[in-house]
Every structure is written in structure tokens, then in C-alpha cells.
Amino acid sequence: MNGWRVFATAQLPDGAVLAAPVIHKLYRLPSSSLLFDSAGPYLDARCTNTGHVPPEPDCECGLYFWAGPLPINLLREGLHAPVLAEVEARGRILDDPIIKEREPFGVPQRAGELRLRHLWTPPNTCAPGLRRYGVPVTPWRLVGGRAYFDGLEAA
């Protein structure tokens, strides 16, 4: 299943890495559980609560993404985090009924594994470090306070 996800970035000694776009103090998670610092395009979910294989219906674990075409509102409203990723979800995939009611971009899904297909990053930042994932990295453009993603069309 193909879809979309946003990421923050974190700076490590060997360069930038993708990070979950949440504030770890708010969720009381160790910050290391929110970093995706392995090389290659595959990201695996980890559950910090009970250690089961994510996602599980009674837990909020898993890698969140929006399935299907890029939601137009995601581009209109701007990103919550600076990196937009096109992804392919693998393994078990679940709807997230908890977030469904408050999410303006559509119903998010949760997967056990995501394969990165393409990254769009802020101009002049972090692209060299993000090449560790082995996927195309394209800078997005900021014009008049609005981000533009070359080569993307939203549904």
C-alpha cells in the first residue's frame, strides 16, 4: 500500500536522520525510539509499551502514514514537520480510529514497516545526511510562506 508520511529531522554526529514528528517529552518516550538512524529505505516500527510486534489494535504503536493519493489539504495547510516522504507500507496495516476524528488530512493508517520511496526536504538543509536512506531527496521550494513540492500532484 502506497502513501505519505511527514518526518522531522535530528542531527547526529554522522549527519541528519529522520525522526518522528512528535515531542518526546509530551509522550514520555525515550528520544532514541523516535529516530530512524539505520541505513537503507526500510523503517521498522517498535513498541515501547509492551514490546509486541506493531501494530496492534489495542495499542497506538506502528508507523503512521496516509494511504492513497497525497491529500490536497496536506499541501494546502503546510507540513507539521519539514520532510515529506512517499512511502510503501508493508506488513500488518491498521486504520487508526483514535486519530480519525481529529485528523484534517484523512484517515491515517499504521504499519509495521515502511519503505521510503522519495523524500522532499526544506531547501539548503539536511539533504546530504538523508542520502543514507538510498532514495531520491528533492528540496521543496518556499514561496510567499507556502511550500511547493516539484513533481507532486495532490488528490
N, CA, C and O of each residue as an XYZ file, in Angstrom:
620
protein
N       0.853     -1.173      0.000
C       0.000      0.000      0.000
C       0.900      1.238      0.000
O       1.790      1.363      0.841
N       0.669      2.132     -0.927
C       1.468      3.351     -1.009
C       0.781      4.491     -0.261
O      -0.442      4.521     -0.126
N       1.600      5.430      0.223
C       1.049      6.553      0.952
C       2.101      7.616      1.237
O       3.120      7.706      0.552
N       1.830      8.422      2.267
C       2.616      9.608      2.594
C       2.836      9.699      4.084
O       2.002      9.256      4.873
N       3.967     10.278      4.472
C       4.281     10.500      5.880
C       5.137     11.754      5.979
O       5.887     12.077      5.059
N       5.022     12.456      7.097
C       5.906     13.583      7.368
C       6.877     13.185      8.468
O       6.549     12.396      9.355
N       8.073     13.745      8.393
C       9.127     13.493      9.369
C       9.741     14.807      9.819
O       9.755     15.789      9.078
N      10.239     14.809     11.024
C      11.164     15.838     11.480
C      12.566     15.293     11.192
O      12.703     14.175     10.696
N      13.587     16.062     11.495
C      14.954     15.567     11.367
C      15.680     15.798     12.690
O      15.307     16.662     13.483
N      16.704     15.021     12.900
C      17.573     15.175     14.065
C      19.011     15.099     13.561
O      19.303     14.385     12.602
N      19.887     15.824     14.200
C      21.292     15.844     13.800
C      22.093     14.906     14.694
O      22.126     15.071     15.913
N      22.738     13.920     14.076
C      23.638     13.010     14.776
C      25.065     13.314     14.325
O      25.249     14.036     13.346
N      26.074     12.787     15.006
C      27.456     13.080     14.607
C      27.763     12.738     13.147
O      28.584     13.406     12.519
N      27.117     11.709     12.604
C      27.393     11.332     11.210
C      26.391     11.917     10.218
O      26.357     11.490      9.064
N      25.579     12.880     10.639
C      24.664     13.564      9.721
C      23.221     13.513     10.180
O      22.903     12.973     11.239
N      22.350     14.092      9.354
C      20.932     14.177      9.675
C      20.255     12.817      9.523
O      20.631     12.012      8.671
N      19.255     12.578     10.360
C      18.427     11.379     10.270
C      16.963     11.795     10.373
O      16.643     12.875     10.870
N      16.093     10.929      9.899
C      14.661     11.163     10.049
C      14.248     10.884     11.479
O      14.806     10.009     12.142
N      13.259     11.641     11.950
C      12.743     11.459     13.306
C      11.226     11.584     13.268
O      10.674     12.248     12.391
N      10.555     10.945     14.220
C       9.103     11.051     14.310
C       8.737     12.496     14.653
O       9.407     13.127     15.470
N       7.679     13.020     14.033
C       7.317     14.428     14.262
C       6.458     14.625     15.502
O       5.410     15.266     15.428
N       6.883     14.088     16.637
C       6.188     14.305     17.898
C       7.198     14.795     18.913
O       8.404     14.615     18.747
N       6.699     15.407     19.950
C       7.585     15.884     21.017
C       7.699     14.759     22.036
O       6.721     14.400     22.692
N       8.913     14.200     22.164
C       9.060     13.012     23.002
C       8.727     13.260     24.465
O       8.318     12.329     25.158
N       8.887     14.478     24.955
C       8.540     14.750     26.349
C       7.024     14.677     26.556
O       6.552     14.263     27.615
N       6.275     15.083     25.537
C       4.822     15.027     25.622
C       4.340     13.589     25.753
O       3.421     13.303     26.521
N       4.958     12.691     25.006
C       4.548     11.290     25.014
C       5.352     10.437     25.992
O       5.083      9.244     26.126
N       6.336     11.030     26.678
C       7.180     10.334     27.641
C       7.861      9.098     27.043
O       7.967      8.055     27.689
N       8.314      9.241     25.813
C       9.055      8.172     25.148
C      10.526      8.543     25.134
O      10.858      9.727     25.085
N      11.409      7.564     25.176
C      12.829      7.898     25.024
C      13.068      8.459     23.631
O      12.564      7.910     22.651
N      13.819      9.532     23.529
C      14.010     10.178     22.227
C      14.628      9.231     21.208
O      14.391      9.391     20.010
N      15.420      8.241     21.648
C      16.029      7.314     20.701
C      14.982      6.467     19.987
O      15.236      5.990     18.881
N      13.801      6.267     20.597
C      12.763      5.465     19.951
C      12.106      6.218     18.812
O      11.331      5.637     18.052
N      12.400      7.487     18.685
C      11.785      8.302     17.650
C      12.729      8.606     16.498
O      12.366      9.344     15.581
N      13.942      8.047     16.530
C      14.925      8.280     15.476
C      14.998      7.074     14.551
O      14.929      5.927     14.994
N      15.138      7.354     13.258
C      15.299      6.305     12.258
C      16.702      6.465     11.683
O      16.894      7.100     10.647
N      17.686      5.875     12.377
C      19.077      6.133     12.034
C      19.757      5.001     11.277
O      20.971      5.046     11.079
N      19.014      3.993     10.852
C      19.635      2.911     10.090
C      19.791      3.324      8.631
O      19.071      4.189      8.134
N      20.741      2.692      7.961
C      20.933      2.972      6.537
C      19.920      2.156      5.741
O      19.496      1.086      6.177
N      19.542      2.657      4.593
C      18.616      1.950      3.728
C      17.199      2.489      3.845
O      16.894      3.258      4.757
N      16.335      2.085      2.923
C      14.995      2.677      2.838
C      13.948      2.058      3.752
O      12.811      2.530      3.759
N      14.279      1.008      4.536
C      13.274      0.326      5.346
C      13.267      0.839      6.780
O      14.312      0.897      7.428
N      12.084      1.211      7.276
C      11.907      1.674      8.642
C      10.995      0.685      9.360
O       9.912      0.372      8.865
N      11.416      0.198     10.505
C      10.630     -0.759     11.282
C      10.024     -0.085     12.503
O      10.682      0.706     13.179
N       8.764     -0.406     12.779
C       8.094      0.105     13.977
C       8.574     -0.668     15.193
O       8.903     -1.851     15.113
N       8.607      0.036     16.329
C       8.933     -0.585     17.614
C       7.890     -0.145     18.631
O       7.486      1.018     18.647
N       7.461     -1.054     19.466
C       6.523     -0.698     20.530
C       7.309     -0.493     21.815
O       8.016     -1.394     22.267
N       7.189      0.685     22.401
C       7.898      0.975     23.647
C       7.050      0.636     24.872
O       7.518      0.757     26.005
N       5.806      0.212     24.649
C       4.935     -0.127     25.784
C       5.118     -1.564     26.240
O       5.518     -1.806     27.379
N       4.832     -2.524     25.363
C       4.867     -3.927     25.771
C       5.843     -4.763     24.965
O       6.099     -5.915     25.315
N       6.390     -4.214     23.903
C       7.367     -4.937     23.115
C       6.787     -5.899     22.095
O       7.531     -6.686     21.508
N       5.470     -5.861     21.864
C       4.878     -6.730     20.842
C       5.257     -6.234     19.445
O       5.828     -5.154     19.294
N       4.937     -7.023     18.444
C       5.210     -6.643     17.059
C       4.126     -5.675     16.603
O       2.955     -6.053     16.569
N       4.478     -4.431     16.249
C       3.485     -3.442     15.837
C       2.979     -3.701     14.418
O       3.641     -4.370     13.625
N       1.806     -3.166     14.110
C       0.864     -2.525     15.034
C      -0.100     -3.543     15.629
O      -0.316     -4.620     15.074
N      -0.664     -3.183     16.749
C      -1.688     -3.998     17.404
C      -2.935     -3.136     17.596
O      -2.822     -1.937     17.852
N      -4.126     -3.734     17.476
C      -5.360     -2.946     17.587
C      -5.533     -2.225     18.921
O      -6.110     -1.138     18.952
N      -5.051     -2.796     20.021
C      -5.247     -2.198     21.340
C      -4.091     -1.313     21.784
O      -3.984     -0.984     22.966
N      -3.234     -0.927     20.865
C      -2.072     -0.098     21.181
C      -1.970      0.997     20.116
O      -2.547      0.866     19.036
N      -1.251      2.057     20.411
C      -1.076      3.143     19.447
C       0.238      3.035     18.681
O       0.641      3.987     18.013
N       0.911      1.887     18.769
C       2.209      1.728     18.121
C       2.052      1.545     16.611
O       0.946      1.354     16.105
N       3.161      1.608     15.917
C       3.186      1.456     14.470
C       3.697      2.728     13.820
O       3.813      3.768     14.468
N       3.995      2.637     12.553
C       4.433      3.792     11.776
C       3.220      4.370     11.067
O       2.603      3.707     10.233
N       2.882      5.600     11.398
C       1.688      6.246     10.859
C       1.968      6.801      9.460
O       3.066      7.279      9.174
N       0.951      6.728      8.596
C       1.047      7.288      7.245
C      -0.365      7.505      6.723
O      -1.328      6.978      7.281
N      -0.487      8.283      5.649
C      -1.753      8.477      4.956
C      -1.730      7.615      3.711
O      -0.814      7.733      2.896
N      -2.715      6.752      3.547
C      -2.758      5.850      2.398
C      -3.334      6.557      1.173
O      -4.099      7.516      1.287
N      -2.943      6.055     -0.005
C      -3.518      6.543     -1.247
C      -2.863      7.804     -1.766
O      -1.713      8.094     -1.434
N      -3.595      8.565     -2.589
C      -3.033      9.789     -3.162
C      -2.726     10.827     -2.081
O      -3.316     10.811     -1.001
N      -1.813     11.708     -2.388
C      -1.440     12.772     -1.453
C      -2.648     13.658     -1.172
O      -3.199     14.242     -2.105
N      -3.083     13.779      0.097
C      -4.241     14.631      0.401
C      -3.942     16.095      0.095
O      -2.922     16.630      0.528
N      -4.832     16.737     -0.650
C      -4.629     18.140     -1.034
C      -4.468     19.028      0.195
O      -3.694     19.984      0.162
N      -5.184     18.730      1.278
C      -5.078     19.567      2.478
C      -3.699     19.528      3.103
O      -3.287     20.494      3.745
N      -2.975     18.432      2.928
C      -1.630     18.341      3.481
C      -0.733     19.394      2.849
O       0.083     20.009      3.535
N      -0.880     19.604      1.548
C      -0.073     20.623      0.881
C      -0.628     22.023      1.115
O       0.143     22.977      1.224
N      -1.938     22.165      1.195
C      -2.530     23.490      1.411
C      -2.222     24.032      2.794
O      -1.885     25.206      2.950
N      -2.340     23.171      3.801
C      -2.182     23.614      5.187
C      -0.722     23.681      5.612
O      -0.405     24.302      6.627
N       0.156     23.061      4.866
C       1.561     23.036      5.250
C       1.852     21.824      6.105
O       0.942     21.166      6.609
N       3.105     21.543      6.259
C       3.532     20.351      6.985
C       3.714     20.634      8.463
O       4.057     21.750      8.855
N       3.481     19.612      9.287
C       3.771     19.705     10.719
C       5.262     19.474     10.958
O       5.782     19.812     12.021
N       5.933     18.911      9.991
C       7.357     18.611     10.078
C       7.963     18.903      8.711
O       7.242     18.906      7.713
N       9.262     19.147      8.641
C       9.851     19.647      7.402
C      10.074     18.652      6.277
O      10.331     19.086      5.154
N       9.992     17.340      6.502
C      10.283     16.372      5.444
C       9.008     15.623      5.066
O       8.328     15.064      5.926
N       8.694     15.619      3.778
C       7.577     14.845      3.249
C       8.152     13.602      2.594
O       9.119     13.689      1.838
N       7.559     12.435      2.881
C       8.054     11.180      2.315
C       6.937     10.440      1.601
O       5.822     10.321      2.110
N       7.256      9.944      0.409
C       6.390      8.979     -0.243
C       6.837      7.617      0.280
O       8.029      7.310      0.275
N       5.882      6.797      0.734
C       6.229      5.531      1.370
C       5.405      4.376      0.806
O       4.350      4.570      0.203
N       5.922      3.178      1.023
C       5.187      1.947      0.761
C       5.071      1.215      2.091
O       6.080      0.888      2.717
N       3.838      0.959      2.519
C       3.614      0.262      3.783
C       3.683     -1.236      3.558
O       3.232     -1.752      2.536
N       4.266     -1.931      4.546
C       4.425     -3.388      4.469
C       4.002     -4.002      5.780
O       3.946     -3.328      6.809
N       3.704     -5.283      5.736
C       3.293     -5.985      6.953
C       1.852     -5.669      7.296
O       1.062     -5.285      6.434
N       1.523     -5.833      8.553
C       0.161     -5.579      9.023
C      -0.145     -4.096      8.956
O       0.677     -3.272      9.356
N      -1.328     -3.748      8.451
C      -1.745     -2.352      8.317
C      -3.102     -2.187      8.981
O      -4.033     -2.943      8.703
N      -3.212     -1.200      9.856
C      -4.460     -0.940     10.572
C      -4.892      0.508     10.409
O      -4.051      1.403     10.323
N      -6.221      0.745     10.366
C      -6.751      2.108     10.477
C      -6.501      2.591     11.894
O      -6.350      1.787     12.814
N      -6.456      3.904     12.068
C      -6.306      4.437     13.418
C      -7.580      5.159     13.817
O      -7.718      6.346     13.522
N      -8.519      4.487     14.478
C      -9.792      5.122     14.821
C      -9.678      6.239     15.849
O     -10.560      7.095     15.914
N      -8.626      6.257     16.648
C      -8.461      7.303     17.659
C      -8.198      8.652     17.001
O      -8.801      9.660     17.370
N      -7.293      8.664     16.024
C      -6.932      9.920     15.366
C      -7.947     10.299     14.285
O      -8.032     11.466     13.903
N      -8.700      9.346     13.801
C      -9.648      9.547     12.700
C     -10.535     10.774     12.903
O     -10.790     11.514     11.953
N     -10.999     10.993     14.111
C     -11.941     12.080     14.383
C     -11.299     13.469     14.351
O     -11.998     14.459     14.134
N      -9.988     13.559     14.561
C      -9.365     14.886     14.649
C      -8.359     15.167     13.541
O      -7.720     16.220     13.553
N      -8.200     14.261     12.591
C      -7.183     14.417     11.557
C      -7.769     15.092     10.318
O      -8.651     14.524      9.675
N      -7.294     16.300      9.967
C      -7.868     17.017      8.826
C      -7.423     16.490      7.460
O      -7.987     16.903      6.447
N      -6.446     15.606      7.395
C      -5.907     15.170      6.106
C      -6.424     13.813      5.669
O      -5.944     13.275      4.672
N      -7.380     13.245      6.376
C      -7.880     11.923      6.035
C      -7.554     10.931      7.131
O      -6.961     11.285      8.150
N      -7.942      9.696      6.916
C      -7.747      8.662      7.931
C      -6.324      8.131      7.875
O      -5.916      7.575      6.855
N      -5.566      8.289      8.941
C      -4.217      7.731      8.950
C      -4.254      6.215      9.152
O      -5.204      5.666      9.710
N      -3.220      5.577      8.696
C      -3.043      4.138      8.849
C      -1.793      3.920      9.700
O      -0.982      4.830      9.873
N      -1.646      2.695     10.232
C      -0.439      2.320     10.962
C       0.098      1.036     10.355
O      -0.663      0.117     10.052
N       1.411      0.974     10.179
C       2.044     -0.205      9.592
C       3.207     -0.656     10.463
O       3.719      0.106     11.284
N       3.617     -1.907     10.272
C       4.778     -2.431     10.969
C       6.078     -2.040     10.307
O       7.118     -1.981     10.962
N       6.030     -1.769      9.008
C       7.229     -1.385      8.269
C       6.845     -0.427      7.152
O       5.810     -0.592      6.506
N       7.689      0.578      6.930
C       7.548      1.479      5.793
C       8.823      1.424      4.969
O       9.928      1.389      5.511
N       8.657      1.417      3.655
C       9.805      1.559      2.757
C       9.723      2.952      2.158
O       8.736      3.312      1.517
N      10.771      3.727      2.373
C      10.833      5.065      1.796
C      10.991      4.958      0.286
O      11.744      4.121     -0.211
N      10.278      5.809     -0.437
C      10.394      5.837     -1.900
C      10.995      7.156     -2.398
O      11.714      7.178     -3.397
N      10.696      8.251     -1.695
C      11.196      9.579     -2.094
C      11.055     10.508     -0.898
O      10.093     10.402     -0.138
N      12.016     11.424     -0.725
C      11.964     12.429      0.340
C      11.993     13.824     -0.267
O      12.771     14.087     -1.184
N      11.146     14.722      0.240
C      11.198     16.142     -0.115
C      11.581     16.890      1.146
O      10.926     16.750      2.179
N      12.648     17.690      1.067
C      13.210     18.344      2.251
C      13.202     19.860      2.094
O      13.060     20.364      0.980
N      13.355     20.596      3.200
C      13.493     22.049      3.086
C      14.714     22.401      2.236
O      15.697     21.660      2.235
N      14.663     23.510      1.521
C      15.808     23.905      0.697
C      17.057     24.148      1.547
O      16.974     24.671      2.658
N      18.199     23.765      1.013
C      19.514     24.012      1.630
C      19.695     23.390      3.011
O      20.502     23.883      3.799
N      18.967     22.324      3.323
C      19.150     21.698      4.631
C      19.155     20.183      4.526
O      18.411     19.614      3.727
N      19.937     19.563      5.280
C      19.977     18.140      5.629
C      19.952     17.126      4.486
O      19.986     15.928      4.766
N      19.896     17.527      3.237
C      19.830     16.543      2.141
C      21.022     15.584      2.129
O      20.809     14.386      1.942
N      22.266     16.042      2.320
C      23.375     15.081      2.274
C      23.247     13.957      3.308
O      23.488     12.797      2.975
N      22.881     14.266      4.532
C      22.733     13.239      5.553
C      21.600     12.273      5.255
O      21.682     11.095      5.602
N      20.549     12.757      4.619
C      19.391     11.911      4.343
C      19.615     10.965      3.171
O      18.776     10.103      2.910
N      20.711     11.106      2.472
C      21.017     10.178      1.383
C      21.327      8.770      1.918
O      21.363      7.809      1.149
N      21.551      8.649      3.239
C      21.795      7.338      3.866
C      20.654      6.371      3.608
O      20.844      5.158      3.694
N      19.460      6.889      3.292
C      18.303      6.022      3.084
C      18.229      5.444      1.668
O      17.408      4.566      1.403
N      19.072      5.923      0.767
C      19.152      5.345     -0.560
C      17.962      5.621     -1.454
O      17.667      4.835     -2.353
N      17.268      6.736     -1.217
C      16.132      7.130     -2.058
C      16.368      8.548     -2.565
O      17.186      9.273     -2.000
N      15.659      8.960     -3.628
C      15.827     10.340     -4.099
C      15.452     11.348     -3.009
O      14.481     11.163     -2.274
N      16.244     12.413     -2.926
C      15.986     13.503     -1.985
C      15.881     14.787     -2.809
O      16.844     15.197     -3.457
N      14.701     15.417     -2.777
C      14.432     16.605     -3.581
C      14.069     17.760     -2.657
O      13.208     17.599     -1.792
N      14.708     18.930     -2.817
C      14.309     20.069     -1.984
C      12.961     20.630     -2.423
O      12.678     20.730     -3.616
N      12.136     20.993     -1.448
C      10.919     21.712     -1.795
C      11.208     23.199     -1.780
O      12.207     23.636     -1.210
N      10.331     23.982     -2.409
C      10.534     25.428     -2.523
C       9.564     26.166     -1.619
O       8.407     25.773     -1.473
N      10.050     27.232     -1.017
C       9.205     28.080     -0.190
C       8.999     29.403     -0.912
O       9.952     30.144     -1.153
N       7.747     29.695     -1.255
C       7.409     30.926     -1.977
C       6.270     31.605     -1.228
O       5.183     31.043     -1.094
N       6.521     32.806     -0.744
C       5.484     33.545     -0.039
C       4.941     32.826      1.182
O       3.752     32.922      1.483
N       5.798     32.111      1.881
C       5.380     31.407      3.084
C       4.680     30.083      2.824
O       4.200     29.452      3.766
N       4.610     29.648      1.583
C       3.948     28.381      1.236
C       4.966     27.443      0.583
O       5.784     27.871     -0.231
N       4.905     26.162      0.950
C       5.821     25.160      0.402
C       5.270     24.601     -0.909
O       4.074     24.337     -1.027
N       6.160     24.424     -1.895
C       5.811     23.818     -3.179
C       6.702     22.605     -3.400
O       7.915     22.666     -3.200
N       6.084     21.501     -3.816
C       6.771     20.240     -4.000
C       6.792     19.902     -5.479
O       5.798     19.420     -6.022
N       7.915     20.151     -6.133
C       8.017     19.896     -7.568
C       7.767     18.427     -7.885
O       8.301     17.539     -7.220
N       6.952     18.178     -8.903
C       6.678     16.824     -9.344
C       5.549     16.136     -8.607
O       5.260     14.970     -8.879
N       4.898     16.833     -7.671
C       3.803     16.219     -6.922
C       2.475     16.835     -7.307
O       2.359     18.042     -7.521
N       1.483     15.978     -7.389
C       0.108     16.446     -7.565
C      -0.723     15.846     -6.443
O      -0.643     14.647     -6.174
N      -1.508     16.670     -5.799
C      -2.351     16.184     -4.702
C      -3.722     15.800     -5.230
O      -4.191     16.317     -6.244
N      -4.349     14.878     -4.512
C      -5.699     14.430     -4.909
C      -6.725     15.497     -4.574
O      -7.915     15.311     -4.829
